[in-house]
Every structure is written in C-alpha cells, then in structure tokens.
Amino acid sequence: MPEDLIDDVCPESTMAPPLRTLTLVALSLTFGLVQLDATIVNVALPTLRTDLGGGVDAAQWAVDGYAVPFAALLLSAGAVGDRWGHRRSCVAGFALFGAASVGAALASGWTMLIAARIAQGVGAAAMLPASLAIITRLYPDSRERSRALGLWGGVATLGFASGPLLGGLLITHLGWPAIFWVNLPVAAVVGGTIAVLAPADEPTARRLDPRGTLLGVVALAAVTAGFIEGGQARLPLTVVLLAGGVVAGGLFARSEHRAAEPLVPAALVGSATFRWALATGFAFNFAMYGALLCVSLALQGPYGFSALAGGLAVLPMAVVVSVGATASGHLAAALGPRLPMLAGFSCAGVGALVIAIGALASSPTTIIVGLAAVGLCSLAMPAMTSVALDTAPSGHAGLAGGSLNTARQVGGAVGVALLGAVLNVGGDRAGFALALLLAAGTCAAALLSTVKATGDEA
C-alpha cells in the first residue's frame, strides 16, 4: 500500500480493539444489507407479477431499478464522502435507504415500487464507498486490512446469497412487503452504531462533477433499458436506447477528460493494474447477479418451485459464498490476491457450465449444484478489493472503493439485463442454457483480467 495513504489513515488505528471490531462488524453489515437488497427481490418476482401484473421486463426493472442508480452514483458518492466526510455520508445513506424501504413496502403498483427501488439504490450508493473508506482508515496495515476485508466481503456475499432464502421465508409467512420492512430495524441499529463509533475523517476540498454524474447515469440506464427491451423483441426501441447509451457514454468520457477534477482522477485511471481490477469487478457481478436472476426465475417458473423452495435451493450457494469470501481475506494476506482470484473465477465458470447442462437436461438438482459452485466466485471478491485499494493515492480511498464497486454494480446491472433478455428470448431450456454459457465465458475473461491486475506477483 502507498506510504502516503498509510500515513493518512494511521490515527484511527489507535482505537481500542473491541470498539474497532464492533465498528468493523457494523461496516460489514452495511455492505451485507446493500447486497441483501440486490437479491432478496429475485425470489419475490413471480409473486410480484401475480399481485401487480406485468411481464419479465417489469421484473427485471424491479432488480435493475436498484442496481442502475446504485452503480451510476457510486463514484459521485465516493467523492461526496471524500469531501464531506465518510461517516456522515454513510449515516445519510442509511436514512434514505430506510425511508425508501418504507415506500417499497407500501407500493401498490410497479411504478411506485420501481421508484422506491431507485431511491434505495441512491441510499446504497452513499453507504458502500463510505463503509470501505472507513475500513481503510481503521486498518492501515495491509495484512490486517486484508483480514478485515475478508469479514467485510464475507458478510456482503452472505447477504447477496441469503437474500433469496430470507425472501422466501418472509414471502411465505408475511407476504412480499416484508422483504422491505425487514430493512428498517437493521438500518436503525447498524446506522446508529456507525454514527456513534466510526471515526470522523477530515473532509477534503474535492469538487463534485454533476455533469459527469448525469451523463454516467444516462449512459448506464439507457444501455440497461436497451438490453431489457431487446428481451421483449422491441427492436426499434432497443436500437434507440443502446445508441443513446453509447452516445452518452462517449460524452461522459469526453467530459471526464476535460474536467478539472473528474470523477476518477488521472492517478487512478493511469494505473493499468487498477483498470484491470475494474474489469475483474465487472465480470464478478455480471456472472453472479445474472446467474442468480436466471436460476430464480427458472426454478419458480418451469420447474414449479414455491418462493420458499426457491429460497432454500439457494441455501448451498449462501453457505459457499460466506466461507469463500472469508477464506479469501486470509488467503490474500498469506499468499497474495492472485491465487484466490484465479480459484474463484475458475470455480464460477465451471459452475455456470454445470447450470447450463442442468438446464438442457431439465435437472433442478444439477442447477442447484452448479449455482453453489458459482458461489465460489466469492473467493475473488476481498482479494480484488485489496488489489484496487493498494493503487489508491492519498485522499482517494473513497474514490478507489467507489470505482471498483461501480464496475461491479455496472456488471451486475448489465448481467441482469442481458442474461435476463437471453433467457426470455431463448425460452425455458435453450435460453437458460445460453445465458449461463455467457456467464461462463465472462468468468473465463476474468481469469485474464486477474493475471493482468496482479501482474507484479511472482
């Protein structure tokens, strides 16, 4: 880790160990809650379609309505945290996230539900980079930080994978609004703990970039919408949206190049290691989010699983991702990040192929086994986070974490949109299998990006 960043974060390392551990748990639960709400809706999609009407495209927007603003605003949220203080940013994010959860629970139609999910995504974007920046300050030593990131990532991936199981239980016994009501006590307790215990940080004088932020939101939203509309065979609208997304993306790149203080500073963009780490993060969420959406829809669709049974089917994945992410932190501390990253993406690629075979053979058991193997992708997550943070110059911890998680969440949004569209167009078996083959190919590409991102390792 650069010495200037270590010097920048050393003061918080003097916090009493029990309080530092309690703060780490709260920060880890922050990421866990963010990830939980990314997937808990998956198991509710068939029930929501029954109660609210709508087709697969509405269901995709219930997922991507959260993922798109979350991904698009992470960079700006990291800059806001660097400027106004990460503790303040994190607590404000919790307040918005809780209020939006109430709106989602009370939704009487898709418009209100998706609007609430968008607000949840904004709140999540404020919470996540702030939690990572605070951990960076609490654990300046690289080995301690790797272990701390192992817990942070383990709780996050547990939240990601346990979402369908918890959602199935809540829907079966309390109805679908309960998957949003459950956020309130968690947000109150965890947000309150961070407000009291997390160390205050010195704000920087960094400017914000509203033009770049707006163009980034438009580009991602248009591309995501284009893939979703393509899955509905609305080709003229698909072409318009994708073309608009490409144009907005080009304008975003031009704006960033000319901005006095761009969303991603040249010190980060200029690092090849950091760019490859971003590509790896994109592939990680593309495969995980896309595969989980397809499996959730398939199990409760052609295979006739109930919401609870669909959630239980994901339980093996929940166990695997928690163990894998926690182990990754220890492996990265002992051996460096390359080995856990290569192992994680290799297992995930094989798992996606197993799911594709299960789809063609109409074998739910094979699909569930494959999904558990995909969960071993969690071996890569804390390790690749460590790689990205190690490139951050002084004062940019929030932006480094925000940049990586932006790439991850963009990958998740695109994965949900693209693989969901392939599933919808191709049909129950062929479409399902093809979608998972695309996920497997993405994991294979991530092996290359991993080698590039960790190229200085022996």
Coordinates of C-alpha atoms in Angstrom, one line a residue:
M1 CA 0.0 0.0 0.0
P2 CA 1.4 3.5 -0.8
E3 CA 3.1 5.1 2.3
D4 CA 1.2 8.4 1.9
L5 CA -2.1 6.6 2.2
I6 CA -0.9 4.7 5.3
D7 CA 0.2 7.9 6.9
D8 CA -3.2 9.4 6.0
V9 CA -5.1 6.7 7.9
C10 CA -2.9 5.9 10.9
P11 CA -4.7 8.0 13.5
E12 CA -7.7 5.7 13.6
S13 CA -5.6 2.6 14.1
T14 CA -5.3 3.6 17.8
M15 CA -9.0 2.8 18.5
A16 CA -9.5 0.2 21.3
P17 CA -9.6 -3.2 19.7
P18 CA -13.1 -4.2 20.9
L19 CA -14.6 -0.9 19.6
R20 CA -12.7 -1.3 16.3
T21 CA -14.0 -4.8 15.9
L22 CA -17.6 -3.7 16.6
T23 CA -17.2 -0.9 14.1
L24 CA -15.9 -3.3 11.5
V25 CA -18.9 -5.6 12.1
A26 CA -21.3 -2.6 11.6
L27 CA -19.5 -1.6 8.4
S28 CA -19.6 -5.2 7.2
L29 CA -23.3 -5.4 7.9
T30 CA -23.7 -2.2 5.8
F31 CA -22.3 -4.0 2.7
G32 CA -24.4 -7.0 3.7
L33 CA -27.6 -5.0 3.7
V34 CA -26.7 -3.4 0.4
Q35 CA -26.1 -6.9 -1.1
L36 CA -29.2 -8.4 0.5
D37 CA -31.5 -5.9 -1.2
A38 CA -29.8 -6.6 -4.5
T39 CA -31.0 -10.2 -4.4
I40 CA -33.9 -10.6 -1.9
V41 CA -36.3 -9.3 -4.6
N42 CA -35.4 -12.1 -7.0
V43 CA -37.4 -14.7 -5.2
A44 CA -40.4 -12.3 -5.0
L45 CA -40.6 -11.7 -8.7
P46 CA -43.2 -14.3 -9.5
T47 CA -45.3 -13.2 -6.6
L48 CA -45.0 -9.5 -7.6
R49 CA -46.0 -10.4 -11.1
T50 CA -49.1 -12.1 -9.8
D51 CA -50.1 -9.2 -7.5
L52 CA -49.0 -6.3 -9.6
G53 CA -49.2 -7.8 -13.1
G54 CA -46.5 -7.2 -15.7
G55 CA -44.1 -9.4 -17.5
V56 CA -40.4 -10.3 -17.3
D57 CA -39.3 -6.8 -18.2
A58 CA -41.1 -5.4 -15.2
A59 CA -39.4 -8.0 -13.0
Q60 CA -36.0 -7.0 -14.4
W61 CA -36.7 -3.4 -13.6
A62 CA -37.5 -4.3 -10.0
V63 CA -33.9 -5.6 -9.8
D64 CA -32.2 -3.1 -12.1
G65 CA -34.2 -0.1 -10.7
Y66 CA -32.0 -0.6 -7.7
A67 CA -28.8 -1.7 -9.5
V68 CA -28.6 1.1 -12.1
P69 CA -28.6 4.2 -9.8
F70 CA -26.5 2.3 -7.3
A71 CA -23.9 1.6 -9.9
A72 CA -24.1 5.0 -11.6
L73 CA -23.8 7.1 -8.4
L74 CA -21.1 5.2 -6.6
L75 CA -18.3 7.3 -8.0
S76 CA -20.0 10.6 -7.1
A77 CA -20.9 9.2 -3.7
G78 CA -17.2 8.3 -3.1
A79 CA -16.3 11.9 -4.0
V80 CA -19.0 13.3 -1.7
G81 CA -17.7 11.1 1.1
D82 CA -14.1 12.3 0.5
R83 CA -15.3 15.9 0.6
W84 CA -17.9 15.9 3.4
G85 CA -16.8 13.0 5.5
H86 CA -17.4 9.3 5.1
R87 CA -19.2 8.8 8.4
R88 CA -21.7 11.5 7.6
S89 CA -22.2 10.1 4.1
C90 CA -22.8 6.6 5.4
V91 CA -25.4 7.7 8.0
A92 CA -27.2 9.8 5.5
G93 CA -27.3 6.9 3.1
F94 CA -28.9 4.7 5.8
A95 CA -31.6 7.3 6.4
L96 CA -32.6 7.4 2.7
F97 CA -32.3 3.7 2.4
G98 CA -34.7 3.2 5.3
A99 CA -37.2 5.7 4.0
A100 CA -37.2 4.2 0.5
S101 CA -37.8 0.7 2.0
V102 CA -41.0 2.0 3.5
G103 CA -42.1 3.3 0.1
A104 CA -41.3 -0.1 -1.5
A105 CA -43.3 -2.0 1.2
L106 CA -46.3 0.3 0.7
A107 CA -46.1 0.1 -3.2
S108 CA -49.4 -0.6 -4.9
G109 CA -48.0 -0.8 -8.4
W110 CA -44.8 -1.3 -10.4
T111 CA -44.3 2.5 -10.8
M112 CA -44.2 3.2 -7.1
L113 CA -42.1 0.0 -6.4
I114 CA -39.5 0.8 -9.0
A115 CA -39.3 4.5 -7.9
A116 CA -38.7 3.2 -4.3
R117 CA -36.1 0.8 -5.6
I118 CA -34.3 3.7 -7.3
A119 CA -34.3 5.6 -4.1
Q120 CA -32.9 2.6 -2.3
G121 CA -30.1 2.4 -4.9
V122 CA -29.2 6.1 -4.2
G123 CA -29.0 5.4 -0.5
A124 CA -26.9 2.3 -1.0
A125 CA -24.5 4.2 -3.2
A126 CA -23.9 6.6 -0.4
M127 CA -23.4 3.8 2.1
L128 CA -21.0 1.5 0.3
P129 CA -17.9 3.5 -0.6
A130 CA -18.1 5.3 2.8
S131 CA -18.0 2.0 4.6
L132 CA -15.0 0.8 2.6
A133 CA -13.1 4.1 3.2
I134 CA -13.7 3.9 6.9
I135 CA -12.3 0.4 7.0
T136 CA -9.2 1.7 5.2
R137 CA -8.7 4.2 7.9
L138 CA -9.3 1.7 10.7
Y139 CA -6.8 -0.8 9.3
P140 CA -3.8 0.9 7.8
D141 CA -1.6 -2.3 7.9
S142 CA -2.1 -4.2 4.7
R143 CA -2.3 -7.6 6.3
E144 CA -4.8 -6.5 8.9
R145 CA -6.8 -4.8 6.2
S146 CA -6.9 -7.9 4.1
R147 CA -8.3 -9.9 7.0
A148 CA -10.8 -7.1 7.7
L149 CA -11.9 -7.0 4.1
G150 CA -12.4 -10.8 4.4
L151 CA -15.0 -10.2 7.0
W152 CA -16.5 -7.3 5.1
G153 CA -16.7 -9.3 1.9
G154 CA -17.9 -12.4 3.7
V155 CA -20.9 -10.6 5.3
A156 CA -21.6 -8.9 1.9
T157 CA -21.6 -12.1 -0.1
L158 CA -23.7 -13.8 2.6
G159 CA -26.2 -11.0 2.3
F160 CA -26.1 -11.5 -1.5
A161 CA -26.7 -15.2 -1.4
S162 CA -29.0 -15.4 1.5
G163 CA -31.4 -12.8 0.0
P164 CA -33.5 -15.4 -1.9
L165 CA -33.8 -17.7 1.2
L166 CA -34.8 -14.9 3.6
G167 CA -37.1 -13.5 0.9
G168 CA -38.8 -16.9 0.5
L169 CA -39.3 -17.2 4.3
L170 CA -40.7 -13.7 4.6
I171 CA -43.0 -14.0 1.5
T172 CA -44.4 -17.4 2.6
H173 CA -45.3 -16.2 6.1
L174 CA -45.7 -12.5 5.9
G175 CA -46.2 -11.5 2.2
W176 CA -43.8 -9.7 -0.1
P177 CA -43.9 -6.3 1.6
A178 CA -42.0 -7.9 4.5
I179 CA -38.8 -8.2 2.4
F180 CA -38.7 -4.4 2.6
W181 CA -40.0 -3.9 6.1
V182 CA -37.1 -6.0 7.4
N183 CA -34.7 -3.3 6.3
L184 CA -35.9 -0.8 8.9
P185 CA -34.6 -2.3 12.2
V186 CA -31.3 -3.3 10.5
A187 CA -30.8 0.2 9.1
A188 CA -31.6 1.8 12.5
V189 CA -29.2 -0.4 14.5
V190 CA -26.3 -0.5 12.1
G191 CA -26.6 3.1 11.0
G192 CA -26.8 4.2 14.6
T193 CA -23.7 2.1 15.5
I194 CA -21.7 3.7 12.7
A195 CA -22.9 7.2 13.7
V196 CA -21.6 6.7 17.3
L197 CA -18.4 4.6 16.8
A198 CA -17.0 5.3 13.4
P199 CA -14.1 7.8 13.5
A200 CA -14.7 11.2 11.9
D201 CA -12.4 11.9 9.0
E202 CA -11.0 15.2 7.7
P203 CA -13.0 16.3 4.6
T204 CA -11.1 17.2 1.5
A205 CA -11.7 20.2 -0.8
R206 CA -12.5 18.0 -3.7
R207 CA -15.1 19.4 -6.2
L208 CA -18.0 17.4 -7.4
D209 CA -18.8 16.7 -11.1
P210 CA -22.6 16.9 -11.7
R211 CA -22.2 16.9 -15.5
G212 CA -20.2 13.7 -15.4
T213 CA -22.5 12.1 -12.9
L214 CA -25.6 12.9 -15.1
L215 CA -24.0 11.6 -18.2
G216 CA -22.9 8.4 -16.4
V217 CA -26.4 7.8 -15.1
V218 CA -28.0 8.3 -18.6
A219 CA -25.4 6.0 -20.3
L220 CA -25.9 3.1 -17.9
A221 CA -29.7 3.5 -17.7
A222 CA -30.0 3.6 -21.5
V223 CA -27.8 0.6 -22.1
T224 CA -29.6 -1.4 -19.4
A225 CA -33.0 -0.5 -20.7
G226 CA -31.9 -1.4 -24.2
F227 CA -31.0 -4.9 -23.2
I228 CA -34.2 -5.3 -21.3
E229 CA -36.3 -4.1 -24.2
G230 CA -34.3 -6.3 -26.5
G231 CA -35.5 -9.2 -24.5
Q232 CA -39.1 -8.2 -25.3
A233 CA -38.3 -8.1 -29.0
R234 CA -38.9 -4.4 -29.3
L235 CA -36.1 -3.9 -31.8
P236 CA -36.6 -0.2 -32.8
L237 CA -36.7 0.9 -29.2
T238 CA -33.7 -1.3 -28.3
V239 CA -31.6 0.2 -31.1
V240 CA -32.5 3.8 -29.9
L241 CA -31.7 3.1 -26.3
L242 CA -28.4 1.3 -27.0
A243 CA -27.3 4.0 -29.4
G244 CA -28.3 6.7 -26.9
G245 CA -26.3 4.8 -24.2
V246 CA -23.2 4.7 -26.4
V247 CA -23.5 8.4 -27.2
A248 CA -24.0 9.3 -23.5
G249 CA -21.0 7.1 -22.7
G250 CA -18.8 8.9 -25.2
L251 CA -19.9 12.3 -23.9
F252 CA -19.2 11.1 -20.4
A253 CA -15.6 10.1 -21.4
R254 CA -15.1 13.4 -23.1
S255 CA -16.4 15.3 -20.1
E256 CA -14.2 13.4 -17.7
H257 CA -11.1 14.1 -19.9
R258 CA -11.8 17.9 -19.8
A259 CA -13.0 18.2 -16.2
A260 CA -10.7 19.9 -13.8
E261 CA -11.5 17.3 -11.2
P262 CA -13.0 14.3 -12.9
L263 CA -15.0 11.6 -11.1
V264 CA -12.0 9.2 -11.5
P265 CA -8.7 11.1 -11.1
A266 CA -5.9 10.6 -13.6
A267 CA -3.8 9.0 -10.9
L268 CA -6.3 6.1 -10.8
V269 CA -7.2 5.9 -14.5
G270 CA -3.5 5.9 -15.4
S271 CA -2.8 2.7 -13.4
A272 CA -3.1 -0.4 -15.7
T273 CA -3.4 -2.5 -12.6
F274 CA -6.4 -0.5 -11.4
R275 CA -8.1 -0.7 -14.8
W276 CA -7.7 -4.5 -14.9
A277 CA -9.1 -4.6 -11.4
L278 CA -12.1 -2.7 -12.6
A279 CA -12.6 -5.2 -15.4
T280 CA -12.4 -8.1 -13.0
G281 CA -15.0 -6.4 -10.8
F282 CA -17.3 -6.1 -13.7
A283 CA -17.0 -9.7 -14.6
F284 CA -17.6 -10.8 -11.0
N285 CA -21.0 -9.2 -10.6
F286 CA -22.0 -9.9 -14.2
A287 CA -21.7 -13.6 -13.6
M288 CA -23.1 -13.7 -10.0
Y289 CA -26.1 -11.4 -10.5
G290 CA -27.0 -12.7 -13.9
A291 CA -26.8 -16.4 -12.9
L292 CA -28.8 -15.8 -9.7
L293 CA -31.6 -14.0 -11.6
C294 CA -31.9 -16.7 -14.2
V295 CA -31.9 -19.5 -11.7
S296 CA -34.5 -17.7 -9.5
L297 CA -36.9 -17.2 -12.5
A298 CA -36.4 -20.7 -13.8
L299 CA -36.9 -22.6 -10.5
Q300 CA -40.2 -20.8 -9.8
G301 CA -41.2 -20.9 -13.5
P302 CA -40.9 -24.1 -15.5
Y303 CA -39.7 -26.1 -12.5
G304 CA -42.6 -25.0 -10.3
F305 CA -40.8 -24.2 -7.1
S306 CA -42.6 -22.1 -4.5
A307 CA -41.0 -18.9 -3.2
L308 CA -39.8 -20.8 -0.1
A309 CA -38.5 -23.8 -2.0
G310 CA -36.7 -21.4 -4.4
G311 CA -35.1 -19.7 -1.5
L312 CA -34.0 -23.0 0.1
A313 CA -32.5 -24.0 -3.3
V314 CA -30.1 -21.1 -3.0
L315 CA -29.0 -22.1 0.6
P316 CA -25.9 -24.1 -0.6
M317 CA -24.8 -21.0 -2.5
A318 CA -25.3 -18.9 0.6
V319 CA -23.0 -21.1 2.7
V320 CA -20.4 -21.4 -0.1
V321 CA -20.1 -17.6 -0.7
S322 CA -19.8 -16.8 3.0
V323 CA -17.0 -19.4 3.5
G324 CA -15.3 -18.4 0.3
A325 CA -15.2 -14.7 0.9
T326 CA -13.9 -15.1 4.5
A327 CA -11.2 -17.5 3.3
S328 CA -10.2 -15.1 0.6
G329 CA -9.1 -12.5 3.1
H330 CA -6.8 -14.9 4.9
L331 CA -5.5 -16.4 1.6
A332 CA -4.8 -12.9 0.2
A333 CA -3.0 -11.9 3.4
A334 CA -0.8 -15.1 3.3
L335 CA -0.3 -15.7 -0.4
G336 CA -1.3 -12.5 -2.2
P337 CA -4.5 -11.8 -4.1
R338 CA -3.8 -13.7 -7.4
L339 CA -4.4 -17.3 -6.2
P340 CA -7.9 -16.7 -4.6
M341 CA -9.0 -14.7 -7.6
L342 CA -8.0 -17.3 -10.1
A343 CA -9.6 -20.1 -8.0
G344 CA -12.8 -18.1 -7.5
F345 CA -13.4 -17.4 -11.2
S346 CA -12.4 -20.9 -12.3
C347 CA -14.9 -22.5 -9.9
A348 CA -17.6 -20.0 -11.0
G349 CA -17.0 -20.7 -14.7
V350 CA -17.3 -24.4 -14.1
G351 CA -20.4 -23.9 -12.0
A352 CA -22.1 -21.8 -14.8
L353 CA -21.4 -24.7 -17.3
V354 CA -22.9 -27.2 -14.8
I355 CA -26.1 -25.0 -14.6
A356 CA -26.2 -24.9 -18.4
I357 CA -26.1 -28.7 -18.5
G358 CA -28.8 -28.9 -15.9
A359 CA -31.0 -26.5 -17.9
L360 CA -30.6 -28.7 -21.1
A361 CA -31.3 -31.9 -19.0
S362 CA -34.2 -30.3 -17.1
S363 CA -32.4 -31.3 -13.8
P364 CA -33.1 -28.9 -10.9
T365 CA -30.6 -30.8 -8.8
T366 CA -27.8 -30.2 -11.3
I367 CA -28.8 -26.5 -11.5
I368 CA -28.6 -26.1 -7.7
V369 CA -25.2 -27.8 -7.5
G370 CA -23.9 -25.6 -10.3
L371 CA -25.2 -22.5 -8.5
A372 CA -23.3 -23.5 -5.4
A373 CA -20.1 -23.7 -7.5
V374 CA -20.8 -20.3 -8.9
G375 CA -20.8 -19.1 -5.3
L376 CA -17.1 -19.9 -5.0
C377 CA -16.6 -16.8 -7.1
S378 CA -16.7 -15.2 -3.6
L379 CA -13.0 -16.3 -3.2
A380 CA -12.2 -13.4 -5.6
M381 CA -14.0 -10.6 -4.0
P382 CA -12.0 -9.4 -1.0
A383 CA -8.8 -10.2 -2.9
M384 CA -9.7 -8.0 -5.9
T385 CA -10.8 -5.2 -3.5
S386 CA -7.4 -5.3 -1.9
V387 CA -5.7 -5.0 -5.3
A388 CA -7.8 -1.9 -6.1
L389 CA -7.2 -0.2 -2.8
D390 CA -3.5 -0.7 -3.0
T391 CA -3.4 1.6 -6.0
A392 CA -5.2 4.5 -4.3
P393 CA -3.2 7.7 -3.8
S394 CA -3.6 9.7 -0.6
G395 CA -7.1 11.1 -0.1
H396 CA -8.7 9.0 -2.7
A397 CA -9.7 5.9 -0.7
G398 CA -13.4 6.6 -1.2
L399 CA -13.0 7.0 -5.0
A400 CA -10.9 3.9 -5.3
G401 CA -13.5 1.8 -3.5
G402 CA -16.3 3.6 -5.3
S403 CA -14.7 3.0 -8.7
L404 CA -14.3 -0.7 -8.1
N405 CA -17.8 -1.1 -6.8
T406 CA -19.1 1.0 -9.7
A407 CA -17.5 -1.5 -12.1
R408 CA -19.0 -4.4 -10.1
Q409 CA -22.5 -2.9 -10.0
V410 CA -22.4 -1.9 -13.6
G411 CA -21.5 -5.6 -14.3
G412 CA -24.5 -6.7 -12.2
A413 CA -27.0 -4.4 -13.9
V414 CA -25.8 -5.4 -17.3
G415 CA -25.7 -9.1 -16.4
V416 CA -29.3 -8.9 -15.1
A417 CA -30.4 -7.1 -18.2
L418 CA -28.5 -9.1 -20.8
L419 CA -28.8 -12.6 -19.4
G420 CA -32.5 -12.0 -18.5
A421 CA -33.1 -10.9 -22.1
V422 CA -31.4 -14.0 -23.4
L423 CA -33.4 -16.2 -21.1
N424 CA -36.6 -14.5 -22.2
V425 CA -35.9 -14.7 -25.9
G426 CA -34.4 -18.2 -26.0
G427 CA -37.1 -19.9 -23.9
D428 CA -37.1 -22.1 -20.8
R429 CA -34.3 -24.5 -21.8
A430 CA -32.2 -23.1 -24.6
G431 CA -32.4 -19.5 -23.4
F432 CA -31.5 -20.6 -19.9
A433 CA -28.5 -22.6 -21.1
L434 CA -27.3 -19.9 -23.4
A435 CA -27.5 -17.3 -20.7
L436 CA -25.3 -19.4 -18.4
L437 CA -22.8 -20.1 -21.2
L438 CA -22.4 -16.3 -21.4
A439 CA -21.8 -16.2 -17.7
A440 CA -19.2 -18.9 -18.0
G441 CA -17.4 -17.0 -20.8
T442 CA -17.3 -13.9 -18.6
C443 CA -15.6 -15.9 -15.9
A444 CA -13.0 -17.1 -18.4
A445 CA -12.4 -13.5 -19.4
A446 CA -12.0 -12.6 -15.7
L447 CA -9.1 -15.1 -15.4
L448 CA -7.2 -13.0 -18.0
S449 CA -8.0 -9.7 -16.2
T450 CA -6.9 -11.3 -12.9
V451 CA -3.5 -12.1 -14.3
K452 CA -3.1 -8.6 -15.7
A453 CA -4.3 -6.9 -12.4
T454 CA -1.8 -9.0 -10.4
G455 CA 1.0 -8.9 -12.9
D456 CA 3.7 -7.9 -10.4
E457 CA 3.2 -11.1 -8.4
A458 CA 5.7 -13.9 -8.8

